[in-house]
Amino acid sequence: MEYLANGPFRDTLVVDNWIGGSARPPGASRFERRSPQNRDDLVTLAPESQEEEVREACEKARAAQQAWARVPAPQRAQVLGRLAQLLIEKKEQLARFAAREMGKPLREARGSVQEAIDTAEFFQSEGRRLYGQTVPSELPDKELFTYRRPIGVVGVITAGNFPVAVPSWKVVPALLCGNSVVWKPSDDAPGTAALVAELWRRAGLPPGVLSVVHGGGGNAAGEYLLRQVDAGLVDKISFTGSTEVGRKVGEICGRNLSIPSLELGGKNPLVILADADLQLAVEGALWASFGTAGQRCTSAGNIIVDRRVMPTVREQLVQRARSLRIGDPLDESVDYGPMINQRFLEKWLEQVSVARDDGAEILLDGRRITPDEKPASFSGDAALGLYVTPRIIDRVKPSMRVFREECFGPTVNLVEIDGLDQAIQVANATPYGLSSAIYTRDARAMLRFKEEISAGMTSVNNSTTGAETHLPFGGNGWSGNGTRESGIWVIDAYTRWQAVNVDLSGKLQKAQIDLTDAELGPAPDFSSLT
Ligand code: UN1
């Protein structure tokens, strides 16, 4: 890793792959990551990995895995403790770099590093648990046990919107459980990934236990890593990204009888009932919709509002959205920064015509910010950044495409309903089921919503975003395949159960067969039932 002078900007970080414990200069070219707030700022140059390099990383991971699995779990966990310490020490630098590289406001970038610290600390202590069970046997002088065993080599593929937190949700528990990992970070945040990898290196891992290979997804490093599942070098994939790519990952893993962890899209509902604290609800809706410029998988997609309070919610939401401060993410006062990449920007721009074709009403149109057309409070570079103003779409119905299709970016729909029954029905009407929220003061409405919403995560009187790291994270329907990340639940994703029988009787005891009537006890008498 070295820095190159970058004209008037901060230096460009030039990174290598990290394969088998050493930095590997690229076999082919490096790709550029430019700052989304200033396309002239070349933040990172990272290798466009070739298939042989990805394969070699997987071979090294395979070679290193068993010895790593034999290190006692509490000792493996010490590495996580050191990682947490290093993340604490470097929190500010890492957050600043991430904000420059992928464009989320500094406050949120700090939060994302904190989420990785929380994860590393949680799993450091989990290394002293990783419990199995002692189970009674039906036979004398026999003991039964369960153990968690690692799966093997895990391929991790992550997105650019949470470049520190989300990879930690995968890499930290996978390594704790005794697996080795090959990580393909997002090409929107390769420099942030390389800085995190450097902290892992300093935290101390045997060579090959964690490798990092950079590059694109389709027909590039991501796809090469998936091919190693078919080649028998990778035993599991953990993926965060689009539903479309998630389906392909699922197909490849499925034919290899491997269960991937899939964290995919969302079109998350936020319900506001007539009795809600409206100030709180509008505040929550605003943050859920426009925080991180709407580029979280947990961002709100549909604000579902009771007709009795819709006029107030509509007016307040539009007014508050208009006064959001957009601009340079390193400016502490901004509410949101740029779009992470050109692809997200283009899809977001196209959404207006989808909404118009659907017959919805565009309340706030949401446009690209240009030097000629920018809000008064805008603080970025309008010519060189991928900035946009917020969009609010009104009179949206569940039958519309705009209601169902996920769209990363600062955009949200208003959907009018009448009462709780309809609210729940509409909230369940997208194919997704990641996060959800309800604002109400009625305890019975809270209870019913929690029970009847189909979503992996549900908030009462809080945003759809902002999951804490020690609760299960994941979704239903198109949001994933039922696996969960975070907290103790993720351990099931990175281990397999082994059942162990220990017979100390000195003779062959046959389960289900070698039991005398006396040992089984008297047969139950069902005669009274007839
Ligand atoms: C994501 O967008 O992939 O719950 C993760 C949240 C964050 C994580 C989002 N803690 O909004």
Coordinates of C-alpha atoms and ligand atoms in Angstrom, one line a residue:
M1 CA 0.0 0.0 0.0
E2 CA 1.4 3.4 -0.9
Y3 CA 0.2 6.9 -1.5
L4 CA 0.7 8.9 -4.7
A5 CA 0.4 12.7 -5.0
N6 CA -3.0 13.6 -6.5
G7 CA -2.7 17.3 -7.5
P8 CA -4.8 19.5 -5.3
F9 CA -6.5 16.5 -3.6
R10 CA -5.4 14.2 -0.8
D11 CA -3.1 11.5 -2.1
T12 CA -4.3 8.5 -4.1
L13 CA -4.1 5.2 -2.2
V14 CA -2.5 2.5 -4.4
V15 CA -3.5 -0.9 -3.0
D16 CA -2.5 -4.5 -3.8
N17 CA -4.4 -7.7 -3.3
W18 CA -3.6 -9.5 -0.1
I19 CA -3.1 -13.2 -0.9
G20 CA -1.8 -15.8 1.5
G21 CA -0.5 -13.3 4.0
S22 CA 1.4 -11.0 1.6
A23 CA 0.7 -8.0 -0.6
R24 CA 0.6 -9.0 -4.2
P25 CA 1.1 -6.4 -6.9
P26 CA -1.5 -6.8 -9.6
G27 CA -1.0 -9.3 -12.4
A28 CA -2.9 -7.0 -14.8
S29 CA -4.2 -3.4 -14.5
R30 CA -5.5 -1.4 -11.6
F31 CA -8.9 0.2 -11.7
E32 CA -9.7 3.7 -10.4
R33 CA -12.1 4.6 -7.7
R34 CA -12.9 8.3 -7.9
S35 CA -14.7 10.2 -5.1
P36 CA -18.4 10.5 -5.9
Q37 CA -18.4 14.0 -4.5
N38 CA -15.6 15.0 -6.9
R39 CA -14.8 13.0 -10.0
D40 CA -11.4 14.7 -10.2
D41 CA -10.3 13.2 -6.9
L42 CA -8.7 9.8 -7.6
V43 CA -9.0 8.2 -4.2
T44 CA -7.8 4.6 -4.9
L45 CA -6.1 2.5 -7.5
A46 CA -6.8 -1.2 -6.8
P47 CA -6.0 -4.4 -8.8
E48 CA -8.5 -5.7 -11.3
S49 CA -7.9 -9.3 -10.2
Q50 CA -7.5 -12.1 -12.7
E51 CA -9.1 -15.4 -12.2
E52 CA -5.7 -17.1 -11.3
E53 CA -5.2 -14.6 -8.5
V54 CA -8.6 -15.3 -7.0
R55 CA -8.1 -19.0 -7.4
E56 CA -4.8 -18.8 -5.6
A57 CA -6.3 -16.9 -2.7
C58 CA -8.9 -19.7 -2.4
E59 CA -6.1 -22.4 -2.5
K60 CA -4.2 -20.6 0.2
A61 CA -7.4 -20.3 2.3
R62 CA -8.0 -24.0 1.9
A63 CA -4.4 -24.8 2.9
A64 CA -4.6 -22.6 6.0
Q65 CA -8.1 -23.5 7.3
Q66 CA -7.6 -26.6 9.3
A67 CA -4.7 -25.3 11.3
W68 CA -6.7 -22.2 12.0
A69 CA -9.6 -24.3 13.1
R70 CA -7.4 -26.1 15.6
V71 CA -6.4 -22.9 17.3
P72 CA -8.6 -22.8 20.5
A73 CA -11.6 -20.5 19.9
P74 CA -10.8 -18.1 22.8
Q75 CA -7.3 -17.6 21.1
R76 CA -8.9 -17.0 17.7
A77 CA -11.0 -14.5 19.5
Q78 CA -8.0 -12.6 20.7
V79 CA -7.4 -11.5 17.1
L80 CA -10.8 -9.9 17.1
G81 CA -10.0 -8.1 20.4
R82 CA -6.9 -6.6 18.8
L83 CA -8.9 -5.7 15.7
A84 CA -11.4 -3.9 17.8
Q85 CA -8.6 -1.9 19.5
L86 CA -7.0 -1.0 16.1
L87 CA -10.4 0.1 14.8
I88 CA -10.9 2.3 17.9
E89 CA -7.5 3.9 17.3
K90 CA -8.0 4.4 13.6
K91 CA -11.8 5.2 13.8
E92 CA -11.5 8.8 12.7
Q93 CA -9.0 8.2 9.8
L94 CA -10.9 5.2 8.5
A95 CA -14.2 7.1 8.7
R96 CA -12.7 10.1 6.8
F97 CA -11.3 7.9 4.2
A98 CA -14.6 6.0 3.7
A99 CA -16.5 9.3 3.5
R100 CA -14.2 10.5 0.8
E101 CA -14.2 7.2 -1.1
M102 CA -18.0 6.3 -1.0
G103 CA -19.6 9.6 0.0
K104 CA -21.6 9.0 3.2
P105 CA -21.5 11.8 5.7
L106 CA -18.7 11.6 8.2
R107 CA -21.1 11.2 11.1
E108 CA -22.5 8.1 9.5
A109 CA -19.1 6.8 8.4
R110 CA -18.0 7.0 12.0
G111 CA -21.1 5.0 12.9
S112 CA -20.2 2.4 10.3
V113 CA -16.8 2.0 11.9
Q114 CA -18.4 1.8 15.3
E115 CA -20.6 -1.0 14.0
A116 CA -17.5 -3.0 13.1
I117 CA -16.0 -2.3 16.5
D118 CA -19.2 -3.5 18.2
T119 CA -19.1 -6.6 16.1
A120 CA -15.5 -7.5 16.8
E121 CA -16.0 -6.9 20.6
F122 CA -19.2 -9.0 20.6
F123 CA -17.5 -11.9 18.9
Q124 CA -14.3 -11.6 20.9
S125 CA -16.4 -12.6 23.9
E126 CA -18.3 -15.2 21.9
G127 CA -15.0 -17.0 21.4
R128 CA -15.3 -18.0 25.1
R129 CA -18.8 -19.5 24.4
L130 CA -19.3 -21.1 21.0
Y131 CA -21.3 -23.5 23.1
G132 CA -22.2 -27.1 22.2
Q133 CA -24.6 -29.2 24.3
T134 CA -24.5 -32.3 26.6
V135 CA -27.5 -34.4 25.8
P136 CA -28.9 -37.4 27.8
S137 CA -28.6 -40.8 26.0
E138 CA -31.4 -43.4 26.0
L139 CA -28.7 -46.0 26.8
P140 CA -26.7 -46.5 30.1
D141 CA -23.0 -45.6 30.2
K142 CA -23.3 -43.5 27.1
E143 CA -22.9 -39.8 26.6
L144 CA -24.1 -37.5 23.7
F145 CA -22.6 -34.2 22.8
T146 CA -23.0 -31.6 20.1
Y147 CA -20.1 -29.4 18.7
R148 CA -20.1 -26.6 16.3
R149 CA -17.6 -27.2 13.4
P150 CA -16.4 -24.7 10.9
I151 CA -17.6 -25.0 7.3
G152 CA -14.3 -24.5 5.6
V153 CA -13.4 -21.7 3.1
V154 CA -15.9 -18.8 3.0
G155 CA -16.1 -16.4 0.1
V156 CA -17.3 -13.0 1.1
I157 CA -18.7 -10.5 -1.4
T158 CA -19.8 -7.1 -0.1
A159 CA -21.4 -3.8 -1.2
G160 CA -20.0 -0.3 -1.1
N161 CA -22.7 1.4 1.1
F162 CA -21.4 0.0 4.4
P163 CA -17.8 -0.7 3.5
V164 CA -16.6 -1.3 7.1
A165 CA -19.6 -2.5 9.0
V166 CA -21.2 -5.1 6.6
P167 CA -17.9 -6.9 5.8
S168 CA -17.3 -7.2 9.5
W169 CA -20.6 -8.9 10.0
K170 CA -19.3 -11.7 7.8
V171 CA -15.6 -11.9 8.2
V172 CA -15.5 -11.6 12.0
P173 CA -17.9 -14.5 12.8
A174 CA -16.6 -16.6 9.9
L175 CA -13.0 -16.4 11.2
L176 CA -14.1 -16.8 14.9
C177 CA -15.8 -20.1 14.0
G178 CA -12.6 -21.4 12.5
N179 CA -13.2 -20.8 8.8
S180 CA -10.8 -19.1 6.4
V181 CA -12.1 -16.3 4.3
V182 CA -11.5 -14.8 0.8
W183 CA -13.1 -11.3 0.7
K184 CA -14.0 -9.5 -2.5
P185 CA -14.9 -6.0 -1.4
S186 CA -17.0 -3.6 -3.4
D187 CA -15.2 -1.7 -6.2
D188 CA -16.9 1.4 -4.9
A189 CA -14.8 1.2 -1.7
P190 CA -11.5 -0.7 -2.4
G191 CA -9.3 1.7 -0.5
T192 CA -11.5 1.4 2.7
A193 CA -11.3 -2.4 2.3
A194 CA -7.6 -2.3 2.0
L195 CA -7.3 -0.2 5.1
V196 CA -9.5 -2.6 7.0
A197 CA -7.4 -5.5 5.7
E198 CA -4.3 -3.8 7.0
L199 CA -5.8 -3.6 10.5
W200 CA -6.6 -7.4 10.2
R201 CA -2.9 -7.9 9.2
R202 CA -1.7 -6.0 12.3
A203 CA -4.2 -7.8 14.5
G204 CA -2.3 -11.0 13.6
L205 CA -3.8 -13.8 11.5
P206 CA -1.8 -16.8 10.1
P207 CA -1.0 -16.4 6.4
G208 CA -3.9 -17.4 4.1
V209 CA -6.6 -17.3 6.8
L210 CA -7.9 -14.0 5.3
S211 CA -7.2 -12.9 1.8
V212 CA -8.6 -9.9 0.0
V213 CA -9.0 -9.8 -3.8
H214 CA -10.2 -6.6 -5.5
G215 CA -12.1 -6.0 -8.7
G216 CA -15.6 -5.8 -10.2
G217 CA -18.5 -8.2 -9.8
G218 CA -19.8 -9.5 -13.2
N219 CA -17.1 -11.1 -15.3
A220 CA -14.5 -10.0 -12.8
A221 CA -13.3 -10.9 -9.3
G222 CA -16.8 -11.4 -7.8
E223 CA -17.7 -13.9 -10.5
Y224 CA -14.3 -15.6 -10.3
L225 CA -14.8 -16.2 -6.6
L226 CA -18.2 -17.7 -7.3
R227 CA -16.6 -20.1 -9.9
Q228 CA -14.4 -21.5 -7.0
V229 CA -17.6 -22.9 -5.5
D230 CA -18.0 -25.1 -8.6
A231 CA -14.3 -25.8 -8.5
G232 CA -14.7 -27.2 -4.9
L233 CA -12.3 -24.6 -3.4
V234 CA -15.0 -22.5 -1.7
D235 CA -17.5 -24.1 0.7
K236 CA -19.8 -21.2 1.4
I237 CA -20.6 -17.7 0.0
S238 CA -21.8 -14.8 2.1
F239 CA -23.1 -12.0 -0.1
T240 CA -24.7 -8.6 0.4
G241 CA -26.0 -6.9 -2.7
S242 CA -28.9 -7.0 -5.2
T243 CA -31.6 -9.6 -5.3
E244 CA -30.8 -10.2 -9.0
V245 CA -27.2 -11.1 -8.2
G246 CA -28.3 -12.9 -5.0
R247 CA -30.4 -15.3 -7.1
K248 CA -27.3 -16.2 -9.2
V249 CA -25.2 -16.8 -6.1
G250 CA -28.0 -19.0 -4.7
E251 CA -28.1 -21.1 -7.9
I252 CA -24.4 -21.7 -8.0
C253 CA -24.4 -22.6 -4.3
G254 CA -27.5 -24.7 -4.6
R255 CA -26.1 -27.0 -7.2
N256 CA -23.1 -27.5 -4.9
L257 CA -25.4 -28.3 -1.9
S258 CA -24.0 -25.3 -0.1
I259 CA -26.2 -22.8 1.8
P260 CA -25.1 -19.2 1.0
S261 CA -25.8 -16.2 3.3
L262 CA -27.8 -13.8 1.2
E263 CA -28.6 -10.2 2.3
L264 CA -30.4 -8.7 -0.6
G265 CA -32.7 -5.8 -1.4
G266 CA -35.6 -4.2 0.4
K267 CA -38.6 -2.0 -0.2
N268 CA -39.2 -1.3 3.4
P269 CA -42.6 0.0 4.7
L270 CA -42.9 2.7 7.4
V271 CA -46.4 2.9 8.7
I272 CA -47.8 6.0 10.4
L273 CA -51.2 5.4 12.1
A274 CA -53.7 8.2 12.9
D275 CA -52.8 8.2 16.6
A276 CA -49.0 8.4 16.1
D277 CA -46.8 11.2 17.5
L278 CA -46.6 12.9 14.2
Q279 CA -43.5 15.0 14.9
L280 CA -41.6 11.8 15.8
A281 CA -43.0 9.9 12.9
V282 CA -42.0 12.6 10.3
E283 CA -38.6 12.8 11.9
G284 CA -38.2 9.0 11.6
A285 CA -39.6 8.9 8.0
L286 CA -37.2 11.6 6.9
W287 CA -34.2 9.8 8.4
A288 CA -35.3 6.4 7.1
S289 CA -35.9 7.8 3.6
F290 CA -33.0 10.2 3.1
G291 CA -30.3 9.2 5.5
T292 CA -27.2 7.9 3.6
A293 CA -29.0 9.5 0.6
G294 CA -31.4 6.5 0.7
Q295 CA -28.7 4.1 -0.1
R296 CA -29.2 1.5 2.7
C297 CA -30.9 -1.8 2.1
T298 CA -32.9 -0.8 5.2
S299 CA -34.0 2.6 3.8
A300 CA -37.7 3.3 3.8
G301 CA -39.3 2.7 0.3
N302 CA -43.0 3.3 1.1
I303 CA -44.4 5.6 3.8
I304 CA -47.9 4.2 4.5
V305 CA -50.0 6.8 6.2
D306 CA -53.5 6.8 7.6
R307 CA -55.8 9.1 5.6
R308 CA -56.7 11.1 8.7
V309 CA -53.1 12.3 9.1
M310 CA -51.9 12.2 5.5
P311 CA -52.3 15.9 4.8
T312 CA -50.2 16.8 7.8
V313 CA -47.6 14.1 7.2
R314 CA -47.4 15.1 3.5
E315 CA -46.9 18.7 4.2
Q316 CA -44.3 18.3 6.9
L317 CA -42.4 15.7 5.0
V318 CA -42.1 17.8 1.9
Q319 CA -41.2 20.9 3.9
R320 CA -38.5 19.0 5.9
A321 CA -37.2 17.3 2.8
R322 CA -36.8 20.6 1.0
S323 CA -34.6 22.0 3.8
L324 CA -32.3 19.0 3.9
R325 CA -28.7 20.1 3.6
I326 CA -27.0 18.2 0.8
G327 CA -23.3 18.4 0.1
D328 CA -19.7 17.4 0.8
P329 CA -19.9 14.5 3.2
L330 CA -16.8 15.7 5.0
D331 CA -18.7 18.9 5.9
E332 CA -20.1 18.0 9.4
S333 CA -23.4 19.8 8.8
V334 CA -24.7 17.9 5.8
D335 CA -27.7 15.6 6.0
Y336 CA -26.6 13.6 2.9
G337 CA -23.9 13.4 0.4
P338 CA -23.6 12.1 -3.2
M339 CA -24.9 9.0 -4.9
I340 CA -22.3 6.3 -4.4
N341 CA -21.9 5.6 -8.1
Q342 CA -23.1 6.4 -11.6
R343 CA -25.1 3.3 -11.9
F344 CA -27.2 4.1 -8.8
L345 CA -27.6 7.7 -10.1
E346 CA -28.9 6.6 -13.5
K347 CA -31.4 4.1 -12.1
W348 CA -32.6 6.7 -9.6
L349 CA -33.0 9.3 -12.4
E350 CA -35.1 6.8 -14.4
Q351 CA -37.4 6.2 -11.5
V352 CA -39.3 9.5 -12.2
S353 CA -40.6 8.2 -15.5
V354 CA -41.5 4.8 -13.9
A355 CA -43.6 6.7 -11.4
R356 CA -45.2 8.9 -14.0
D357 CA -46.1 5.9 -16.2
D358 CA -47.6 4.3 -13.1
G359 CA -49.8 7.4 -12.7
A360 CA -48.3 8.5 -9.4
E361 CA -47.9 12.1 -8.6
I362 CA -44.4 13.6 -8.2
L363 CA -44.5 15.9 -5.2
L364 CA -40.8 16.7 -5.1
D365 CA -39.2 15.7 -8.3
G366 CA -35.6 15.0 -7.2
R367 CA -33.1 16.1 -9.7
R368 CA -29.4 16.0 -10.4
I369 CA -27.8 19.1 -8.8
T370 CA -25.8 21.1 -11.4
P371 CA -23.9 24.4 -11.1
D372 CA -27.0 26.2 -12.6
E373 CA -29.6 24.4 -10.5
K374 CA -28.7 23.8 -6.9
P375 CA -30.4 24.4 -3.5
A376 CA -29.3 27.5 -1.5
S377 CA -27.8 25.4 1.3
F378 CA -25.8 23.1 -1.0
S379 CA -22.2 22.8 0.0
G380 CA -20.6 20.4 -2.5
D381 CA -19.1 20.7 -6.0
A382 CA -22.1 20.6 -8.3
A383 CA -20.1 20.2 -11.5
L384 CA -17.9 17.3 -10.3
G385 CA -20.1 15.4 -7.7
L386 CA -23.0 13.0 -8.2
Y387 CA -25.4 15.0 -6.1
V388 CA -29.2 14.9 -6.3
T389 CA -32.1 16.6 -4.5
P390 CA -34.8 14.5 -2.6
R391 CA -37.8 13.0 -4.4
I392 CA -41.2 12.3 -2.9
I393 CA -43.8 10.4 -4.9
D394 CA -47.4 10.7 -3.9
R395 CA -50.7 8.7 -4.5
V396 CA -48.7 5.5 -4.9
K397 CA -50.7 2.2 -5.0
P398 CA -49.5 -1.3 -4.3
S399 CA -50.2 -2.2 -7.9
M400 CA -47.6 0.2 -9.2
R401 CA -44.1 -0.7 -10.2
V402 CA -42.8 2.2 -8.2
F403 CA -44.3 0.7 -5.1
R404 CA -42.6 -2.7 -5.6
E405 CA -39.2 -1.9 -7.1
E406 CA -36.2 -1.1 -4.9
C407 CA -34.5 2.1 -5.9
F408 CA -31.3 3.2 -4.1
G409 CA -31.2 7.0 -3.6
P410 CA -33.1 9.7 -1.9
T411 CA -36.6 8.8 -2.9
V412 CA -39.7 7.7 -1.1
N413 CA -43.4 6.9 -1.8
L414 CA -46.5 8.1 0.1
V415 CA -49.2 5.5 0.2
E416 CA -52.6 6.4 1.8
I417 CA -54.5 3.8 3.8
D418 CA -57.4 3.6 6.1
G419 CA -56.7 1.9 9.5
L420 CA -54.5 -0.8 10.7
D421 CA -55.8 -3.7 8.7
Q422 CA -55.1 -2.0 5.4
A423 CA -51.8 -0.7 6.7
I424 CA -50.6 -4.2 7.4
Q425 CA -51.9 -5.5 4.1
V426 CA -50.2 -2.8 2.1
A427 CA -47.0 -3.1 4.2
N428 CA -46.9 -6.8 3.2
A429 CA -47.6 -6.1 -0.5
T430 CA -44.0 -5.9 -1.9
P431 CA -42.1 -9.1 -2.7
Y432 CA -39.4 -8.0 -0.2
G433 CA -39.4 -8.4 3.6
L434 CA -36.3 -6.9 5.1
S435 CA -37.1 -4.1 7.5
S436 CA -40.3 -2.4 8.6
A437 CA -41.6 0.2 11.0
I438 CA -44.8 1.4 12.6
Y439 CA -45.5 4.7 14.4
T440 CA -48.5 4.4 16.8
R441 CA -49.2 4.9 20.5
D442 CA -51.6 1.9 20.6
A443 CA -50.1 -1.1 22.2
R444 CA -52.5 -3.5 20.4
A445 CA -51.6 -2.1 17.0
M446 CA -47.9 -2.5 17.9
L447 CA -48.6 -6.2 18.8
R448 CA -50.5 -6.9 15.7
F449 CA -48.0 -5.2 13.4
K450 CA -45.1 -7.2 15.0
E451 CA -47.0 -10.4 14.5
E452 CA -48.5 -9.9 11.1
I453 CA -45.7 -8.0 9.2
S454 CA -43.5 -10.3 7.1
A455 CA -40.1 -8.7 7.7
G456 CA -36.9 -9.8 9.3
M457 CA -36.7 -6.6 11.3
T458 CA -39.5 -4.4 12.7
S459 CA -39.2 -1.1 14.6
V460 CA -41.9 0.4 16.7
N461 CA -41.7 4.2 16.8
N462 CA -38.3 4.3 15.2
S463 CA -36.7 4.2 11.7
T464 CA -36.5 1.2 9.4
T465 CA -32.7 1.8 9.4
G466 CA -30.3 1.5 12.3
A467 CA -30.2 -2.2 13.3
E468 CA -27.9 -2.9 16.3
T469 CA -25.1 -5.4 15.8
H470 CA -26.3 -8.0 18.4
L471 CA -29.7 -8.6 16.9
P472 CA -30.3 -10.9 13.9
F473 CA -30.2 -9.0 10.6
G474 CA -31.8 -10.3 7.4
G475 CA -35.1 -10.6 5.6
N476 CA -37.9 -12.6 4.1
G477 CA -39.0 -13.0 0.5
W478 CA -36.7 -11.3 -2.1
S479 CA -34.6 -9.8 0.8
G480 CA -32.7 -13.0 1.3
N481 CA -32.8 -16.8 1.8
G482 CA -33.6 -16.8 5.5
T483 CA -30.1 -16.7 6.8
R484 CA -29.3 -14.1 9.4
E485 CA -26.3 -12.0 10.2
S486 CA -25.1 -10.6 13.5
G487 CA -25.5 -11.6 17.1
I488 CA -25.4 -15.2 18.2
W489 CA -27.7 -16.2 15.3
V490 CA -25.0 -15.7 12.6
I491 CA -22.9 -18.5 14.2
D492 CA -25.3 -21.0 12.6
A493 CA -24.4 -19.6 9.2
Y494 CA -20.6 -20.3 9.7
T495 CA -20.7 -23.6 11.6
R496 CA -22.3 -27.0 11.1
W497 CA -23.5 -29.1 14.0
Q498 CA -21.7 -32.3 14.8
A499 CA -23.4 -34.9 17.0
V500 CA -21.1 -37.2 19.0
N501 CA -21.9 -40.5 20.7
V502 CA -19.5 -41.7 23.4
D503 CA -20.2 -45.3 24.6
L504 CA -18.4 -46.3 27.8
S505 CA -20.3 -49.5 28.4
G506 CA -17.7 -51.8 26.9
K507 CA -20.3 -53.6 24.8
L508 CA -22.2 -52.9 21.6
Q509 CA -25.4 -51.0 22.6
K510 CA -27.9 -50.6 19.7
A511 CA -29.9 -47.4 20.0
Q512 CA -33.7 -48.0 19.6
I513 CA -33.2 -51.8 19.8
D514 CA -31.2 -52.8 22.9
L515 CA -33.8 -51.5 25.4
T516 CA -35.6 -53.9 27.7
D517 CA -39.2 -53.3 28.4
A518 CA -38.2 -52.4 31.9
E519 CA -35.9 -49.7 30.6
L520 CA -38.6 -48.4 28.3
G521 CA -41.1 -48.4 31.1
P522 CA -44.7 -49.6 30.9
A523 CA -46.5 -49.1 27.6
P524 CA -49.0 -46.2 27.8
D525 CA -52.6 -47.3 28.2
F526 CA -54.8 -45.6 25.6
S527 CA -57.8 -47.8 26.3
S528 CA -59.7 -45.0 28.1
L529 CA -59.5 -42.9 24.8
T530 CA -61.6 -45.4 22.8
Ligands
UN1_1 C1 -27.1 -2.3 4.6 O1 -27.6 -1.3 4.1 O2 -26.7 -3.2 3.8 O3 -29.5 -1.1 9.9 C2 -26.8 -2.5 6.0 C3 -28.9 -0.3 9.2 C4 -27.4 -0.5 9.3 C5 -26.9 -1.5 8.3 C6 -27.4 -1.4 6.9 N1 -27.0 -0.8 10.6 O4 -29.4 0.6 8.6

